[in-house]
Each structure stands twice: as C-alpha cells, then as structure tokens.
Coordinates of C-alpha atoms in Angstrom, one line a residue:
M137 CA 255.5 174.9 166.3
S138 CA 252.7 174.6 163.8
R139 CA 254.9 173.0 161.2
R140 CA 256.3 170.5 163.7
L141 CA 252.8 169.5 164.8
Y142 CA 251.8 169.2 161.2
Q143 CA 254.8 167.0 160.4
L144 CA 254.0 164.9 163.5
T145 CA 250.4 164.5 162.4
L146 CA 251.5 163.3 158.9
F147 CA 254.0 160.9 160.5
L148 CA 251.5 159.4 162.8
R149 CA 248.9 159.1 160.0
G150 CA 251.5 157.3 157.9
M151 CA 252.3 154.9 160.7
V152 CA 248.7 154.1 161.7
L153 CA 247.1 154.2 158.2
P154 CA 249.8 153.4 155.7
D155 CA 249.2 153.2 151.9
N156 CA 248.4 149.5 152.2
R157 CA 244.9 148.2 152.7
D158 CA 246.0 145.0 154.6
A159 CA 248.2 147.0 156.9
C160 CA 245.4 149.5 157.5
F161 CA 243.0 146.8 158.5
K162 CA 245.6 145.1 160.7
N163 CA 246.3 148.4 162.5
L164 CA 242.6 149.1 162.9
A165 CA 242.0 145.6 164.3
G166 CA 244.8 146.0 166.7
M167 CA 243.6 149.4 168.0
L168 CA 240.0 148.1 168.4
S169 CA 241.2 145.0 170.2
I170 CA 243.3 147.1 172.6
I171 CA 240.5 149.6 173.3
G172 CA 238.1 146.7 173.8
S173 CA 240.5 145.0 176.2
F174 CA 240.8 148.2 178.3
C175 CA 237.1 148.6 178.4
G176 CA 236.6 145.1 179.5
L177 CA 239.3 145.5 182.2
A178 CA 237.6 148.7 183.4
Y179 CA 234.3 146.9 183.6
L180 CA 235.9 144.1 185.6
L181 CA 237.6 146.4 188.0
E182 CA 234.4 148.4 188.5
S183 CA 232.4 145.2 189.2
Q184 CA 234.9 144.2 191.8
G185 CA 234.9 147.7 193.4
V186 CA 238.6 148.4 192.9
L187 CA 238.4 151.0 190.1
N188 CA 240.2 153.8 191.7
L189 CA 243.0 156.2 190.9
G190 CA 245.7 153.9 192.3
M191 CA 244.6 150.9 190.3
V192 CA 244.4 153.0 187.1
G193 CA 248.0 154.1 187.7
V194 CA 249.1 150.5 188.2
V195 CA 247.4 149.2 185.1
S196 CA 248.7 152.2 183.1
C197 CA 252.3 151.5 184.2
G198 CA 252.1 147.8 183.7
C199 CA 250.4 147.9 180.3
G200 CA 252.7 150.8 179.2
Y201 CA 255.8 148.8 180.1
L202 CA 254.6 145.7 178.2
L203 CA 253.8 147.9 175.2
Y204 CA 257.2 149.5 175.4
L205 CA 258.9 146.1 175.4
F206 CA 256.8 144.9 172.5
L207 CA 257.6 148.0 170.3
L208 CA 261.3 147.9 171.2
K209 CA 261.6 144.3 170.4
N210 CA 259.9 144.5 167.1
T211 CA 261.7 147.6 166.1
L212 CA 265.1 146.1 166.9
S213 CA 264.3 142.8 165.2
T214 CA 263.2 144.5 162.0
G215 CA 266.2 146.8 162.0
N216 CA 268.8 144.1 162.4
T217 CA 270.1 142.4 159.2
A218 CA 271.6 139.0 158.6
E219 CA 275.1 140.3 158.6
E220 CA 274.8 141.8 162.0
E221 CA 275.5 139.9 165.1
P222 CA 272.5 137.9 166.4
S223 CA 272.8 139.3 169.9
V224 CA 270.2 142.0 170.4
D225 CA 271.3 142.6 174.0
R226 CA 274.3 144.5 172.7
T227 CA 271.9 147.0 170.9
M228 CA 269.5 147.3 173.8
N229 CA 270.9 149.8 176.2
K230 CA 269.5 148.8 179.5
K231 CA 270.4 152.1 181.0
A232 CA 268.4 154.0 178.4
M233 CA 265.5 151.6 178.8
T234 CA 265.4 152.1 182.5
T235 CA 265.6 155.9 182.1
S236 CA 262.7 155.8 179.7
C237 CA 260.6 153.7 182.0
V238 CA 261.3 156.0 185.0
I239 CA 260.4 159.1 183.0
A240 CA 257.2 157.5 181.9
F241 CA 256.3 156.5 185.4
I242 CA 257.0 160.0 186.7
A243 CA 254.8 161.5 184.0
I244 CA 251.9 159.1 184.8
A245 CA 252.3 159.8 188.6
S246 CA 252.4 163.6 187.9
C247 CA 249.2 163.4 185.9
G248 CA 247.5 161.2 188.5
I249 CA 248.5 163.5 191.4
S250 CA 247.4 166.6 189.6
W251 CA 244.0 165.1 188.6
H252 CA 243.5 163.9 192.2
A253 CA 244.4 167.4 193.6
M254 CA 241.9 169.0 191.2
A255 CA 239.2 166.5 192.2
V256 CA 239.8 167.1 195.9
R257 CA 239.4 170.8 195.3
G258 CA 236.2 170.3 193.3
A259 CA 237.7 171.3 189.9
A260 CA 234.9 169.7 187.9
K261 CA 231.9 170.8 185.9
I262 CA 228.7 171.6 187.8
S263 CA 226.4 168.7 187.3
N264 CA 223.6 167.0 189.3
L265 CA 224.1 166.5 193.0
P266 CA 225.5 163.0 193.8
Q267 CA 223.7 160.7 196.2
S268 CA 226.4 161.3 198.8
C269 CA 224.9 164.8 199.3
D270 CA 221.9 163.4 201.1
I271 CA 223.6 163.8 204.5
Y272 CA 224.0 167.6 203.9
A273 CA 220.6 168.3 202.3
N274 CA 219.0 169.2 205.6
Q275 CA 221.9 171.2 206.9
G276 CA 220.9 174.9 206.5
K277 CA 219.3 177.8 208.2
W278 CA 217.1 180.7 207.6
M279 CA 218.9 183.9 206.7
Q280 CA 217.4 187.3 207.4
L281 CA 218.1 189.0 204.1
N282 CA 217.9 192.7 203.5
G283 CA 217.0 193.1 199.8
C284 CA 218.1 196.8 199.8
D285 CA 221.7 196.1 200.9
E286 CA 224.0 194.6 198.2
G287 CA 226.7 193.7 200.8
P288 CA 224.7 191.1 202.8
R289 CA 223.0 189.9 199.7
G290 CA 226.4 189.0 198.2
E291 CA 227.6 187.4 201.4
E292 CA 224.5 185.2 201.7
Y293 CA 224.8 184.2 198.1
R294 CA 228.5 183.2 198.4
N295 CA 228.2 181.4 201.7
Y296 CA 224.8 179.8 201.6
G297 CA 223.8 179.7 197.9
I298 CA 220.9 182.1 198.3
S299 CA 219.8 183.6 195.0
P300 CA 219.2 187.3 194.8
V301 CA 215.9 188.4 196.3
S302 CA 214.1 191.3 194.6
T303 CA 212.3 192.3 197.7
C304 CA 213.4 195.7 199.0
S305 CA 211.3 197.0 201.9
A306 CA 212.2 199.6 204.4
Q307 CA 209.9 198.1 207.0
N308 CA 211.3 194.6 207.4
S309 CA 213.7 192.0 206.0
V310 CA 212.8 188.7 204.3
F311 CA 213.8 185.2 205.5
V312 CA 215.4 183.0 202.9
W313 CA 216.5 179.4 203.4
G314 CA 220.2 178.7 202.6
W315 CA 222.4 175.6 202.9
Q316 CA 225.7 175.4 204.8
E317 CA 228.7 175.6 202.5
Q318 CA 230.3 172.2 202.0
Q319 CA 233.7 171.2 200.8
A320 CA 234.2 171.7 197.1
S321 CA 235.4 168.1 196.8
S322 CA 231.9 166.8 197.8
H323 CA 230.3 168.5 194.8
C324 CA 227.3 169.3 197.0
R325 CA 226.3 172.7 195.6
F326 CA 222.8 173.2 196.9
K327 CA 220.8 176.0 195.5
Q328 CA 217.2 177.3 195.2
R329 CA 215.6 175.5 192.2
D330 CA 213.6 177.6 189.8
V331 CA 210.3 176.5 188.2
K332 CA 211.7 176.2 184.7
S333 CA 214.5 173.9 185.5
L334 CA 212.4 171.8 187.8
K335 CA 209.7 171.3 185.2
K336 CA 212.3 170.2 182.7
H337 CA 213.8 167.7 185.2
L338 CA 210.4 166.3 186.2
K339 CA 208.9 166.1 182.7
D340 CA 206.4 163.3 182.4
R341 CA 206.8 162.2 186.0
T342 CA 204.1 161.1 188.4
I343 CA 204.6 161.9 192.1
Y344 CA 202.4 160.8 195.0
F345 CA 202.2 162.4 198.4
A346 CA 200.6 160.3 201.2
A347 CA 200.5 162.3 204.4
W348 CA 198.3 164.5 206.6
N349 CA 197.7 168.2 206.1
A350 CA 200.7 169.6 207.9
D351 CA 203.1 167.2 206.1
A352 CA 201.5 168.2 202.8
G353 CA 202.5 171.8 203.5
S354 CA 201.5 174.4 200.9
Y355 CA 200.3 171.8 198.5
N356 CA 196.8 171.8 199.9
A357 CA 196.9 175.1 201.8
V358 CA 194.1 176.6 199.7
E359 CA 192.1 173.4 199.3
G360 CA 189.8 171.5 201.6
K361 CA 191.2 169.4 204.4
H362 CA 191.0 165.6 204.8
Q363 CA 190.6 164.7 201.2
N364 CA 192.6 163.5 198.2
L365 CA 193.8 166.0 195.7
S366 CA 195.1 165.9 192.2
A367 CA 196.9 168.4 190.0
K368 CA 198.7 168.4 186.7
I369 CA 201.4 171.0 186.1
G370 CA 202.4 170.8 182.5
D371 CA 203.6 167.3 181.9
I372 CA 204.0 166.6 185.6
K373 CA 201.2 164.7 187.5
V374 CA 201.0 165.2 191.3
E375 CA 198.6 163.2 193.5
F376 CA 198.0 163.8 197.2
I377 CA 196.4 161.0 199.2
W378 CA 195.2 162.1 202.6
A379 CA 196.6 159.7 205.2
G380 CA 196.2 161.0 208.7
Y381 CA 197.0 157.8 210.5
A382 CA 199.8 155.2 210.1
T383 CA 197.2 152.7 208.9
D384 CA 196.2 155.0 206.2
I385 CA 199.8 155.4 205.0
V386 CA 200.3 151.6 205.0
E387 CA 197.1 151.3 202.9
A388 CA 198.2 154.0 200.5
V389 CA 201.6 152.3 200.1
T390 CA 200.0 148.9 199.5
N391 CA 197.7 150.3 196.8
L392 CA 200.6 152.2 195.1
T393 CA 202.7 149.1 195.1
L394 CA 199.9 147.1 193.4
T395 CA 199.2 149.9 190.9
N396 CA 202.8 150.3 190.0
S397 CA 203.3 146.5 189.6
L398 CA 200.5 146.6 186.9
E399 CA 201.1 149.9 185.2
D400 CA 204.6 151.0 186.1
N401 CA 203.6 154.7 186.2
L402 CA 204.9 155.7 189.5
D403 CA 208.1 157.7 189.9
L404 CA 208.3 159.1 193.4
V405 CA 206.4 158.7 196.7
V406 CA 206.6 161.1 199.6
L407 CA 205.3 159.9 203.0
G408 CA 204.8 161.6 206.3
G409 CA 202.8 161.4 209.5
G410 CA 202.8 160.8 213.3
A411 CA 200.9 163.6 214.9
W412 CA 197.4 162.2 214.4
D413 CA 198.5 158.8 215.8
R414 CA 199.9 160.5 218.9
L415 CA 196.8 162.6 219.3
W416 CA 194.1 159.9 218.9
K417 CA 195.7 156.4 219.0
Y418 CA 198.5 156.4 221.5
D419 CA 197.0 156.5 225.0
T420 CA 196.9 152.8 226.1
D421 CA 199.6 150.1 226.0
E422 CA 197.5 148.2 223.4
E423 CA 197.4 151.3 221.1
K424 CA 201.2 151.8 221.5
K425 CA 201.9 148.2 220.5
A426 CA 199.4 148.5 217.6
L427 CA 201.1 151.6 216.3
K428 CA 204.5 149.9 216.6
S429 CA 203.2 147.0 214.6
V430 CA 201.8 149.2 211.9
V431 CA 205.1 151.1 211.6
G432 CA 206.7 147.8 211.0
E433 CA 204.3 147.1 208.2
L434 CA 205.1 150.5 206.8
K435 CA 208.7 149.5 206.7
T436 CA 207.9 146.4 204.7
G437 CA 205.8 148.5 202.3
I438 CA 208.6 150.9 201.7
K439 CA 210.9 148.1 200.9
K440 CA 208.5 146.7 198.3
L441 CA 208.2 150.1 196.6
K442 CA 212.0 150.4 196.5
K443 CA 212.2 146.9 194.9
L444 CA 210.1 148.3 192.1
K445 CA 212.7 151.0 191.8
V446 CA 210.4 153.7 193.2
P447 CA 212.2 156.2 195.5
V448 CA 210.5 156.8 198.8
V449 CA 210.9 160.0 200.8
W450 CA 210.0 160.3 204.4
L451 CA 209.1 163.6 206.0
T452 CA 209.5 163.7 209.8
P453 CA 207.0 165.8 211.8
T454 CA 207.8 169.5 212.0
S455 CA 208.4 171.4 215.2
I456 CA 205.4 171.9 217.4
N457 CA 204.6 175.3 218.8
T458 CA 203.2 174.0 222.1
V459 CA 201.9 177.4 223.4
A460 CA 199.9 178.0 220.3
L461 CA 198.0 174.7 220.4
P462 CA 194.3 175.6 220.7
T463 CA 193.1 173.0 223.2
E464 CA 194.4 171.5 226.4
E465 CA 194.1 168.0 225.0
K466 CA 196.4 168.9 222.1
R467 CA 198.9 170.7 224.4
A468 CA 199.0 167.5 226.5
K469 CA 199.2 165.0 223.7
I470 CA 201.1 166.5 220.8
N471 CA 203.4 169.0 222.5
E472 CA 207.0 169.0 221.3
D473 CA 208.2 166.5 224.0
E474 CA 205.5 164.0 223.0
M475 CA 206.2 164.4 219.3
K476 CA 209.9 163.6 220.0
I477 CA 208.7 160.2 221.2
I478 CA 206.9 159.6 217.9
R479 CA 209.9 160.7 215.9
D480 CA 212.1 158.3 217.9
L481 CA 209.6 155.5 217.4
Y482 CA 209.7 155.8 213.6
E483 CA 213.5 156.1 213.7
S484 CA 213.8 153.0 216.0
Q485 CA 211.7 151.0 213.5
D486 CA 214.1 151.9 210.7
I487 CA 211.7 154.0 208.7
L488 CA 214.3 156.7 208.2
S489 CA 217.1 154.2 207.2
T490 CA 214.8 152.3 204.9
S491 CA 213.6 155.4 203.0
S492 CA 215.5 156.6 200.0
F493 CA 215.7 160.1 201.5
V494 CA 214.5 161.9 204.7
I495 CA 213.4 165.5 204.9
D496 CA 214.0 166.6 208.5
G497 CA 210.9 168.7 209.3
E498 CA 212.6 170.1 212.4
A499 CA 215.6 171.4 210.4
F500 CA 213.6 174.1 208.6
T501 CA 210.9 174.8 211.3
H502 CA 212.6 174.9 214.7
S503 CA 214.0 178.4 214.3
R504 CA 210.6 179.7 213.1
V505 CA 208.4 177.8 215.5
S506 CA 206.9 181.0 216.8
E507 CA 205.3 181.5 213.4
S508 CA 203.2 178.4 213.7
F509 CA 199.8 180.0 214.1
D510 CA 197.9 176.9 215.5
G511 CA 200.9 175.0 216.9
V512 CA 201.2 172.7 213.9
H513 CA 200.8 174.5 210.6
Y514 CA 203.2 177.1 209.2
P515 CA 203.1 179.8 206.6
H516 CA 203.7 178.9 203.0
S517 CA 207.1 180.5 203.0
V518 CA 208.3 178.1 205.7
Y519 CA 207.1 175.1 203.8
S520 CA 209.0 176.3 200.8
A521 CA 212.3 175.3 202.5
G522 CA 211.1 171.7 202.7
A523 CA 210.1 171.9 199.1
Q524 CA 213.5 173.2 198.1
I525 CA 215.2 170.4 200.0
L526 CA 213.1 167.9 198.1
C527 CA 213.8 169.6 194.8
N528 CA 217.5 169.4 195.4
A529 CA 217.2 165.7 196.3
M530 CA 215.5 165.0 192.9
D531 CA 219.0 165.1 191.4
W532 CA 219.9 161.7 192.9
L533 CA 216.3 160.4 193.5
L534 CA 215.4 160.9 189.8
P535 CA 218.7 161.4 188.1
T536 CA 217.7 160.6 184.6
P537 CA 214.9 162.7 183.0
K538 CA 212.2 160.8 181.3
V539 CA 212.0 161.0 177.5
G540 CA 208.3 161.4 176.6
P541 CA 206.7 161.0 173.2
L542 CA 208.3 163.0 170.4
R543 CA 206.5 166.2 169.7
A544 CA 205.4 167.0 166.2
P545 CA 207.6 169.5 164.5
P546 CA 206.2 173.1 164.3
H547 CA 204.1 174.0 161.3
P548 CA 205.5 176.5 158.8
G549 CA 204.4 180.1 159.3
A550 CA 201.6 181.8 157.5
M551 CA 204.0 183.3 154.9
A552 CA 205.4 179.9 154.0
H553 CA 204.5 178.7 150.4
P554 CA 206.1 176.2 148.0
L555 CA 206.1 178.8 145.1
L556 CA 207.9 181.3 147.3
G557 CA 210.6 178.7 148.1
F558 CA 210.9 177.9 144.3
M559 CA 211.3 181.6 143.6
V560 CA 214.1 181.8 146.2
L561 CA 215.9 178.9 144.5
C562 CA 215.6 180.5 141.1
F563 CA 217.0 183.8 142.5
A564 CA 219.9 181.9 144.0
A565 CA 220.6 180.1 140.7
A566 CA 220.6 183.4 138.8
V567 CA 223.0 185.0 141.2
Y568 CA 225.3 181.9 141.0
N569 CA 225.3 182.0 137.2
D570 CA 226.0 185.7 137.2
V571 CA 229.0 185.3 139.6
G572 CA 230.3 182.4 137.4
C573 CA 230.1 184.4 134.2
R574 CA 231.9 187.3 135.8
A575 CA 234.6 185.0 137.0
V576 CA 235.1 183.6 133.5
L577 CA 235.3 187.0 132.0
V578 CA 237.9 188.1 134.6
Y579 CA 240.1 185.1 134.0
S580 CA 239.7 185.3 130.2

C-alpha cells in the first residue's frame, strides 16, 4: 500500500508539476483560476442565501461533469493520430462514460449524506455557542446537589452540564444552576464558565451596567446603594450606572451612545429596571402614559446603540417574594401580580425583541423566591445563575476576542549573560569537531 501511494504521489507530481517551466506555470495558473472561481461562486451563493448542502452537491456534480468531459475530450484528441479515423465517437464508450458519471454521483451523494448525518448528530468540534442558542440560554433549573455522592454528581453533570462541586457537607446540599440538555445538532452546550476562560474572552473589553440595585445583583452587593460604581478586573473595565427609573436608563443610554460615537470604547451594555417605576411613578393615568412614552424612547436608544455595533442585554425583573416585602405600600404596588404588568409593558413596547439578548430574571429566581429576604433582593448564589447565563451569551454577543497591544517579551533571567552564551557555543563547536574527527578516523 505504501509503495502504491508513493507511486501515485510521484505520478501526480509529474502531471501537475512536470519538468517544464512553461507547463508548470500553466498548470499553476489553471489551478489558481479554478480555486478562485469556486471561491467567487461560494461567495455569490452565500450572499444570495442559497449556500446549503444541496446546492453544494448540485455545483459539485455539474462542475465535475464538465471537468470530466474536458479531460476526456483532450485525452482522446491527443491520443488519436492522423492515420486513425477522425470519428471520436467510436472511441468514446457512452456506456462507460455513463457508468463513471453515476459512480461519481453516488460517491458525492454518499459523502453529502454522511456529512449531513454527522452534522445532525452534532459530530463537530466544541466551539463558541452560536447565536441560535439564545432561545435556550434561560432554560434551566436549580439542582440540589449532594457533593458527597458521586452518583447524583455524575448524573447532574451529564444531563445539565453542572461541573463538579467540591462541597461535601453532611448537613445540607448545595444548589447549582444547570441548563436543560439540548439536541446535539443545535451545538448549544451550556456550561458554568470559569474565571480564567472568561478573563481571556473579555480581555480589553468595556462593559456597562445601567440598572437599579436588584438588577445589578452581586455586582454592588457589598457597596453603597444608589450610586455609580467602577471596577477594573485585569484588562476588563466594568462600569455600573445607577438607573432606578426608566428615565434614568434612557439618559444613560443616550450618554453612552454619544460617548461611543466619539471614542468607540464600548463593547457591551446591560440594562434592567421596572420595579421603581411601578413603586413610585405608576399610580395615575398620566404617569402610566408617561412611562409608556419613556419606554418607547428606550427602544429608540437601544436601536441607536445596536447601530453602533454595541450589543444590548435586557434583564427582566426577578420574581417578587410578596410576603417578604417590608411595607404595606410595597406589598400593594410591587407584588408579583403588579410586576407582571410591568414585564408585559416592556414586552409590548418591543424592548425584549429589540435587545440583542434577554436574561429572564424569573427563570432563575421563581423556584427560589422564598430566599428573597426583603421581597426583592436575593443571595449572591442566586444572582450567580444570571451571571452564568450572561457569560454563556458572551459567545455570540462578543464572539471575537479583542487583540490588545502587544506585550513586551519577558526579560532574560538573572543567570543570562552574553559570555555564558558564547561559552556554550564554543562547547558545542568543540563537541562537533570531536565527533567529526572520530567519524573521519572510523571511515579511514
């Protein structure tokens, strides 16, 4: 087999690159023109939205048939001499030609069907999540995981993508957020993102949060309330703009749009709100109309940010623990039923459909609503699920990592010295000469 492959390689090399400069240039020009033509055809089909497996099969069969006729015609014409009959039809066996074309078509169809079957079953390398996964990003649930039992830990890992938890306590279990398993063909393999990979993906990024305290989650849990915050984590810059009301969010979006138009330093914006408007500015008909108008302005602002190629994420209000609200006024105005009205308002004004991605606050809080200690806020561990949903969405919101300025190469160590390097070269030269002399003596 090795000899046959070697002979075939030599034969093909002689055909493509013969011992003739003009023929070599001619063959190379032909190959480049064919490759360029196929690339142009692929670009044309992609621009028309018809680049699919069926079209690739049709183009392959058609171009292959034309190439087969071209080679057959030129081979027969060069093989015929002047004494032979001019009729080439006698030499061309139509039956053999048809058989060859059928075999080639079957081979192409078999390859296409097998590739399609592998694609349907998800037989591909694990890469970033595609944008089509946004409809599944909020589909998950909290799993009560016993860190001391390997059986449930393995089951949760296989079915929900939950990484191993090192907690092993005899008193209670831990809750870990996991996503529902999707079809392998969707390539939606959600997982808990670690700090190292996230820092690498978000290198040199600037992310803004414009929301009120509950939407900010654990970002400002240890900081003062109702104020702007700023943090720098390695090469990642994170800014939090306190925006309790819808008017504050619109103002923040307007300022960010103006700033990014001048400096182009904005990579992602996360927005959220609704509870404060319902609590303080949603009692009269005039206030309701005003809020609806402001939400419409917010929609326009989001569109402007997206035109600047800045992804916008909207975080819907989390579930409300009505019985835990501290005052009668809050229990009357921002209970779960009233907050549903606010969620529907933002959805009816196309805030959700206009945003690049939506984090469903209810998805990761409704099953743990009893843990909301004041009816609105949740422990840090609950907010971590929303953070993980956002981290997975970074794959399609910010698919291409930024390339920052090149770092200076590391300096040589303390033991590095030019004289030491010269000494090593001399030692290598001496060894080389010694080996050479020994070889000469052996052969002599």
